[in-house]
mmCIF file of C-alpha atoms in Angstrom:
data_model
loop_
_atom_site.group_PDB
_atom_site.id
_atom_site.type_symbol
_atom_site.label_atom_id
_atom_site.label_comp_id
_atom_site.label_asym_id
_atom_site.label_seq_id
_atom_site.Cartn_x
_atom_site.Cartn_y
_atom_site.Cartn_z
ATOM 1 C CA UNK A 1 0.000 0.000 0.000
ATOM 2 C CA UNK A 2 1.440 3.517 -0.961
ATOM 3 C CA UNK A 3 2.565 6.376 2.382
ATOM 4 C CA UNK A 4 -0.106 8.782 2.238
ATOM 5 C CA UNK A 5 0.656 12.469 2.832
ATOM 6 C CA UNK A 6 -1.905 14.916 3.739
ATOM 7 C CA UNK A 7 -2.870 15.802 0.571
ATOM 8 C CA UNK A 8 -3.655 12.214 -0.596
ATOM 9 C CA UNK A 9 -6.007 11.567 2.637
ATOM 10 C CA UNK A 10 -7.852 14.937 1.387
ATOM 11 C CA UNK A 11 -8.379 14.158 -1.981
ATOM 12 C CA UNK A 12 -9.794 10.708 -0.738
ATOM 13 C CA UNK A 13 -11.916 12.339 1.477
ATOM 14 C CA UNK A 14 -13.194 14.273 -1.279
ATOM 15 C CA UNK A 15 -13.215 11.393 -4.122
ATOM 16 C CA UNK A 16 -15.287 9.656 -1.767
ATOM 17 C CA UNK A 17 -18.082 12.086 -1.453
ATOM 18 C CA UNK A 18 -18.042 12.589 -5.347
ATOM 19 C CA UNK A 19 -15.742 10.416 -7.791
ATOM 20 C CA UNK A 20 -16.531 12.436 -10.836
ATOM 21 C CA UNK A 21 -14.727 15.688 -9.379
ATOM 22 C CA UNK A 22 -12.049 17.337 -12.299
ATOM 23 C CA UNK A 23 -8.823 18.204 -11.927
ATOM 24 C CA UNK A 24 -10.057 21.923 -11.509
ATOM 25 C CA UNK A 25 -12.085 21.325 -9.157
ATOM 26 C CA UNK A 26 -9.899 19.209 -6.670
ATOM 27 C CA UNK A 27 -6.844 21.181 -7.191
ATOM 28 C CA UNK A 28 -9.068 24.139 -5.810
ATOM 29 C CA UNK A 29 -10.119 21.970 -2.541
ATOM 30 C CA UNK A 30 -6.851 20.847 -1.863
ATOM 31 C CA UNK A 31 -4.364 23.371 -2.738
ATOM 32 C CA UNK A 32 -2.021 21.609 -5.589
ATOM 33 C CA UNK A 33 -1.928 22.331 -9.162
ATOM 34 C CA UNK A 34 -4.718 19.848 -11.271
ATOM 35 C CA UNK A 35 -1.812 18.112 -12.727
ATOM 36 C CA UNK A 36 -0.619 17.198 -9.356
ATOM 37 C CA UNK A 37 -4.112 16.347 -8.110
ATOM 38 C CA UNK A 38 -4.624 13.889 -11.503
ATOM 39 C CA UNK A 39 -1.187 12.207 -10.792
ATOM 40 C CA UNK A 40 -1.836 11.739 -7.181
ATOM 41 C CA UNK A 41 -5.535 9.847 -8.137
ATOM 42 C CA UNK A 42 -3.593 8.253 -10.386
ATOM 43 C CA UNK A 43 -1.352 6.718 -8.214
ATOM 44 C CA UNK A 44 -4.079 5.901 -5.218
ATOM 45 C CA UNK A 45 -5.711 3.578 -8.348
ATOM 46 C CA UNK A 46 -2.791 1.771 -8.986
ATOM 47 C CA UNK A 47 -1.865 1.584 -5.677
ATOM 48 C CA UNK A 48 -5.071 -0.371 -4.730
ATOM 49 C CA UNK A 49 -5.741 2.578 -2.351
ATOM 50 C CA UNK A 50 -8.853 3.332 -4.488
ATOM 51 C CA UNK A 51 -10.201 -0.169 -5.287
ATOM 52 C CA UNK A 52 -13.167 1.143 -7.828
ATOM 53 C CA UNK A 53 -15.314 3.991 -8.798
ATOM 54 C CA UNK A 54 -18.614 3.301 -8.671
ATOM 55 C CA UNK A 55 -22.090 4.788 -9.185
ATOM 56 C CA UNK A 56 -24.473 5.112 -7.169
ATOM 57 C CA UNK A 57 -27.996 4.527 -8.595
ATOM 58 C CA UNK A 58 -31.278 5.224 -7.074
ATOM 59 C CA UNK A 59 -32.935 2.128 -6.145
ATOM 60 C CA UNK A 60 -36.562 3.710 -7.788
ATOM 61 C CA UNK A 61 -35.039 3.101 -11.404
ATOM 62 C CA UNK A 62 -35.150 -0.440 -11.102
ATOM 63 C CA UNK A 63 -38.331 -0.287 -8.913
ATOM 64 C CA UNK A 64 -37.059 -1.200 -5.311
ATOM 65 C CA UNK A 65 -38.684 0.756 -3.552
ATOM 66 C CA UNK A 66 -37.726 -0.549 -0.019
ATOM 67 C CA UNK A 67 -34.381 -0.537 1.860
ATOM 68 C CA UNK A 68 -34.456 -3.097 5.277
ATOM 69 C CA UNK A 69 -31.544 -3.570 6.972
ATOM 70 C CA UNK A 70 -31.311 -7.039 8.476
ATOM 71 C CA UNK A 71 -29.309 -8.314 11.514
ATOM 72 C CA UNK A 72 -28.265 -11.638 11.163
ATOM 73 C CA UNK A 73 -27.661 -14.277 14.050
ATOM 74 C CA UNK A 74 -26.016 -17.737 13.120
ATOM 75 C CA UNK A 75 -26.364 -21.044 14.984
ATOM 76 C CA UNK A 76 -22.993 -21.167 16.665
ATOM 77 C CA UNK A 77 -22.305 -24.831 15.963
ATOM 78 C CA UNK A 78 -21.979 -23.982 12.398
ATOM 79 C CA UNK A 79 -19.206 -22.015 11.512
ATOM 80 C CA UNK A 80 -18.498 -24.148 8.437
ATOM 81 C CA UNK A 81 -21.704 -22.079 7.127
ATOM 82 C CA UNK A 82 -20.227 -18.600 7.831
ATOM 83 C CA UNK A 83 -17.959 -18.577 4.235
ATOM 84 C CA UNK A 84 -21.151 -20.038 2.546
ATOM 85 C CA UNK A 85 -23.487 -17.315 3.869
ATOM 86 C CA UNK A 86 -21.212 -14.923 2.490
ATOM 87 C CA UNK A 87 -21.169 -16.592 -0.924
ATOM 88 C CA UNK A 88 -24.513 -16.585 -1.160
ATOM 89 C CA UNK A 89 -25.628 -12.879 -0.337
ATOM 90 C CA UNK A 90 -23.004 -11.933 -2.946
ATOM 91 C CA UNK A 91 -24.607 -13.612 -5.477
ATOM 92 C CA UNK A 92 -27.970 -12.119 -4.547
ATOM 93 C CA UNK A 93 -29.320 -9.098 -6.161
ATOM 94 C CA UNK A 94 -31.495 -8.322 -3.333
ATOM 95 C CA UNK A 95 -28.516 -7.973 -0.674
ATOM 96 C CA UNK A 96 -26.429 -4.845 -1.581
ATOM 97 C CA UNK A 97 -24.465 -4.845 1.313
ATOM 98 C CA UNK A 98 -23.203 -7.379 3.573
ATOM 99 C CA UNK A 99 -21.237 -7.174 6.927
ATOM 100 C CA UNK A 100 -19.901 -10.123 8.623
ATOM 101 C CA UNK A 101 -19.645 -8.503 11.706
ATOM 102 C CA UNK A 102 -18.730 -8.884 15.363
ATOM 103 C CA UNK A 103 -21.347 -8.788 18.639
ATOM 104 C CA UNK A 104 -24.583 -10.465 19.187
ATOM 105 C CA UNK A 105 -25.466 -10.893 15.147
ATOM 106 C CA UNK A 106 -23.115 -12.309 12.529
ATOM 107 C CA UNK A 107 -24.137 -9.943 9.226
ATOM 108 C CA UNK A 108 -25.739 -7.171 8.734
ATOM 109 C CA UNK A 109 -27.420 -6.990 5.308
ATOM 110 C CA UNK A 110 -28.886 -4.194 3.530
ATOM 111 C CA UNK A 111 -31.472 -5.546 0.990
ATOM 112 C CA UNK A 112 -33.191 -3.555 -1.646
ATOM 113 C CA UNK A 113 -36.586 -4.810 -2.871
ATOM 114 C CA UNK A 114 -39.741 -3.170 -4.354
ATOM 115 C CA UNK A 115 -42.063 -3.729 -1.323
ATOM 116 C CA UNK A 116 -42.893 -5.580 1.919
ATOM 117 C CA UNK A 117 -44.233 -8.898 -0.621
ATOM 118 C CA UNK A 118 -41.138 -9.396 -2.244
ATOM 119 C CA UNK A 119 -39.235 -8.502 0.891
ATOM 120 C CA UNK A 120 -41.514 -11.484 2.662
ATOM 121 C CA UNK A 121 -40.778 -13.906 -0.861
ATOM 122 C CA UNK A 122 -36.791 -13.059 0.141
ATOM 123 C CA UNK A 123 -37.011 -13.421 3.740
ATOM 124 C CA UNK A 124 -38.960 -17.362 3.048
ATOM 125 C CA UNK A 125 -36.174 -18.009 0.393
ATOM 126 C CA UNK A 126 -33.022 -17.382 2.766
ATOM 127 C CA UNK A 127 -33.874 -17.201 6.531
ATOM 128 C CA UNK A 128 -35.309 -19.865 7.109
ATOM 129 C CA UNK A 129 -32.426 -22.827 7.052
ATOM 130 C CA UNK A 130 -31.212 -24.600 10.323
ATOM 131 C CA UNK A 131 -28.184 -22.750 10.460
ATOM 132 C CA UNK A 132 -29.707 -19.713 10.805
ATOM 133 C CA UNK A 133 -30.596 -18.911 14.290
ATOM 134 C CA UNK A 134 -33.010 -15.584 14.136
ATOM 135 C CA UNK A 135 -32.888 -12.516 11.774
ATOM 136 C CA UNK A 136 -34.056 -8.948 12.608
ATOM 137 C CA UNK A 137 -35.450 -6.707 9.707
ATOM 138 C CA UNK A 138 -35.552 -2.684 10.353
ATOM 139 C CA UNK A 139 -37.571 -1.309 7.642
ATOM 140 C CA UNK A 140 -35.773 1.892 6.744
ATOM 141 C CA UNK A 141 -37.818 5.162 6.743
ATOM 142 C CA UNK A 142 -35.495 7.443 4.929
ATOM 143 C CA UNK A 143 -31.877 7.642 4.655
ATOM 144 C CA UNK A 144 -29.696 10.612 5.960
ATOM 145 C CA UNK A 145 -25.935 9.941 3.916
#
Protein backbone atom coordinates (compact mmCIF):
# COMPACT_ATOMS: atom_id res chain seq x y z
CA UNK A 1 0.00 0.00 0.00
CA UNK A 2 1.44 3.52 -0.96
CA UNK A 3 2.57 6.38 2.38
CA UNK A 4 -0.11 8.78 2.24
CA UNK A 5 0.66 12.47 2.83
CA UNK A 6 -1.91 14.92 3.74
CA UNK A 7 -2.87 15.80 0.57
CA UNK A 8 -3.65 12.21 -0.60
CA UNK A 9 -6.01 11.57 2.64
CA UNK A 10 -7.85 14.94 1.39
CA UNK A 11 -8.38 14.16 -1.98
CA UNK A 12 -9.79 10.71 -0.74
CA UNK A 13 -11.92 12.34 1.48
CA UNK A 14 -13.19 14.27 -1.28
CA UNK A 15 -13.21 11.39 -4.12
CA UNK A 16 -15.29 9.66 -1.77
CA UNK A 17 -18.08 12.09 -1.45
CA UNK A 18 -18.04 12.59 -5.35
CA UNK A 19 -15.74 10.42 -7.79
CA UNK A 20 -16.53 12.44 -10.84
CA UNK A 21 -14.73 15.69 -9.38
CA UNK A 22 -12.05 17.34 -12.30
CA UNK A 23 -8.82 18.20 -11.93
CA UNK A 24 -10.06 21.92 -11.51
CA UNK A 25 -12.08 21.33 -9.16
CA UNK A 26 -9.90 19.21 -6.67
CA UNK A 27 -6.84 21.18 -7.19
CA UNK A 28 -9.07 24.14 -5.81
CA UNK A 29 -10.12 21.97 -2.54
CA UNK A 30 -6.85 20.85 -1.86
CA UNK A 31 -4.36 23.37 -2.74
CA UNK A 32 -2.02 21.61 -5.59
CA UNK A 33 -1.93 22.33 -9.16
CA UNK A 34 -4.72 19.85 -11.27
CA UNK A 35 -1.81 18.11 -12.73
CA UNK A 36 -0.62 17.20 -9.36
CA UNK A 37 -4.11 16.35 -8.11
CA UNK A 38 -4.62 13.89 -11.50
CA UNK A 39 -1.19 12.21 -10.79
CA UNK A 40 -1.84 11.74 -7.18
CA UNK A 41 -5.53 9.85 -8.14
CA UNK A 42 -3.59 8.25 -10.39
CA UNK A 43 -1.35 6.72 -8.21
CA UNK A 44 -4.08 5.90 -5.22
CA UNK A 45 -5.71 3.58 -8.35
CA UNK A 46 -2.79 1.77 -8.99
CA UNK A 47 -1.86 1.58 -5.68
CA UNK A 48 -5.07 -0.37 -4.73
CA UNK A 49 -5.74 2.58 -2.35
CA UNK A 50 -8.85 3.33 -4.49
CA UNK A 51 -10.20 -0.17 -5.29
CA UNK A 52 -13.17 1.14 -7.83
CA UNK A 53 -15.31 3.99 -8.80
CA UNK A 54 -18.61 3.30 -8.67
CA UNK A 55 -22.09 4.79 -9.18
CA UNK A 56 -24.47 5.11 -7.17
CA UNK A 57 -28.00 4.53 -8.60
CA UNK A 58 -31.28 5.22 -7.07
CA UNK A 59 -32.93 2.13 -6.14
CA UNK A 60 -36.56 3.71 -7.79
CA UNK A 61 -35.04 3.10 -11.40
CA UNK A 62 -35.15 -0.44 -11.10
CA UNK A 63 -38.33 -0.29 -8.91
CA UNK A 64 -37.06 -1.20 -5.31
CA UNK A 65 -38.68 0.76 -3.55
CA UNK A 66 -37.73 -0.55 -0.02
CA UNK A 67 -34.38 -0.54 1.86
CA UNK A 68 -34.46 -3.10 5.28
CA UNK A 69 -31.54 -3.57 6.97
CA UNK A 70 -31.31 -7.04 8.48
CA UNK A 71 -29.31 -8.31 11.51
CA UNK A 72 -28.26 -11.64 11.16
CA UNK A 73 -27.66 -14.28 14.05
CA UNK A 74 -26.02 -17.74 13.12
CA UNK A 75 -26.36 -21.04 14.98
CA UNK A 76 -22.99 -21.17 16.66
CA UNK A 77 -22.30 -24.83 15.96
CA UNK A 78 -21.98 -23.98 12.40
CA UNK A 79 -19.21 -22.01 11.51
CA UNK A 80 -18.50 -24.15 8.44
CA UNK A 81 -21.70 -22.08 7.13
CA UNK A 82 -20.23 -18.60 7.83
CA UNK A 83 -17.96 -18.58 4.24
CA UNK A 84 -21.15 -20.04 2.55
CA UNK A 85 -23.49 -17.31 3.87
CA UNK A 86 -21.21 -14.92 2.49
CA UNK A 87 -21.17 -16.59 -0.92
CA UNK A 88 -24.51 -16.58 -1.16
CA UNK A 89 -25.63 -12.88 -0.34
CA UNK A 90 -23.00 -11.93 -2.95
CA UNK A 91 -24.61 -13.61 -5.48
CA UNK A 92 -27.97 -12.12 -4.55
CA UNK A 93 -29.32 -9.10 -6.16
CA UNK A 94 -31.49 -8.32 -3.33
CA UNK A 95 -28.52 -7.97 -0.67
CA UNK A 96 -26.43 -4.85 -1.58
CA UNK A 97 -24.47 -4.85 1.31
CA UNK A 98 -23.20 -7.38 3.57
CA UNK A 99 -21.24 -7.17 6.93
CA UNK A 100 -19.90 -10.12 8.62
CA UNK A 101 -19.64 -8.50 11.71
CA UNK A 102 -18.73 -8.88 15.36
CA UNK A 103 -21.35 -8.79 18.64
CA UNK A 104 -24.58 -10.46 19.19
CA UNK A 105 -25.47 -10.89 15.15
CA UNK A 106 -23.12 -12.31 12.53
CA UNK A 107 -24.14 -9.94 9.23
CA UNK A 108 -25.74 -7.17 8.73
CA UNK A 109 -27.42 -6.99 5.31
CA UNK A 110 -28.89 -4.19 3.53
CA UNK A 111 -31.47 -5.55 0.99
CA UNK A 112 -33.19 -3.56 -1.65
CA UNK A 113 -36.59 -4.81 -2.87
CA UNK A 114 -39.74 -3.17 -4.35
CA UNK A 115 -42.06 -3.73 -1.32
CA UNK A 116 -42.89 -5.58 1.92
CA UNK A 117 -44.23 -8.90 -0.62
CA UNK A 118 -41.14 -9.40 -2.24
CA UNK A 119 -39.24 -8.50 0.89
CA UNK A 120 -41.51 -11.48 2.66
CA UNK A 121 -40.78 -13.91 -0.86
CA UNK A 122 -36.79 -13.06 0.14
CA UNK A 123 -37.01 -13.42 3.74
CA UNK A 124 -38.96 -17.36 3.05
CA UNK A 125 -36.17 -18.01 0.39
CA UNK A 126 -33.02 -17.38 2.77
CA UNK A 127 -33.87 -17.20 6.53
CA UNK A 128 -35.31 -19.87 7.11
CA UNK A 129 -32.43 -22.83 7.05
CA UNK A 130 -31.21 -24.60 10.32
CA UNK A 131 -28.18 -22.75 10.46
CA UNK A 132 -29.71 -19.71 10.80
CA UNK A 133 -30.60 -18.91 14.29
CA UNK A 134 -33.01 -15.58 14.14
CA UNK A 135 -32.89 -12.52 11.77
CA UNK A 136 -34.06 -8.95 12.61
CA UNK A 137 -35.45 -6.71 9.71
CA UNK A 138 -35.55 -2.68 10.35
CA UNK A 139 -37.57 -1.31 7.64
CA UNK A 140 -35.77 1.89 6.74
CA UNK A 141 -37.82 5.16 6.74
CA UNK A 142 -35.50 7.44 4.93
CA UNK A 143 -31.88 7.64 4.65
CA UNK A 144 -29.70 10.61 5.96
CA UNK A 145 -25.94 9.94 3.92
Amino acid sequence: MAELDKFDYRLLELLQDNSRLTGTELAEKVGLSSAACLRRVQRLRETGVIERDVAVVSPKVFGKRMTVIVLLTMERDRPDRYMLMREAFAKMPEVQQCHHVTGAHDFVLRVQVGDMEEYSAFVDRVFHEPYIKRYESLAVLGSLK
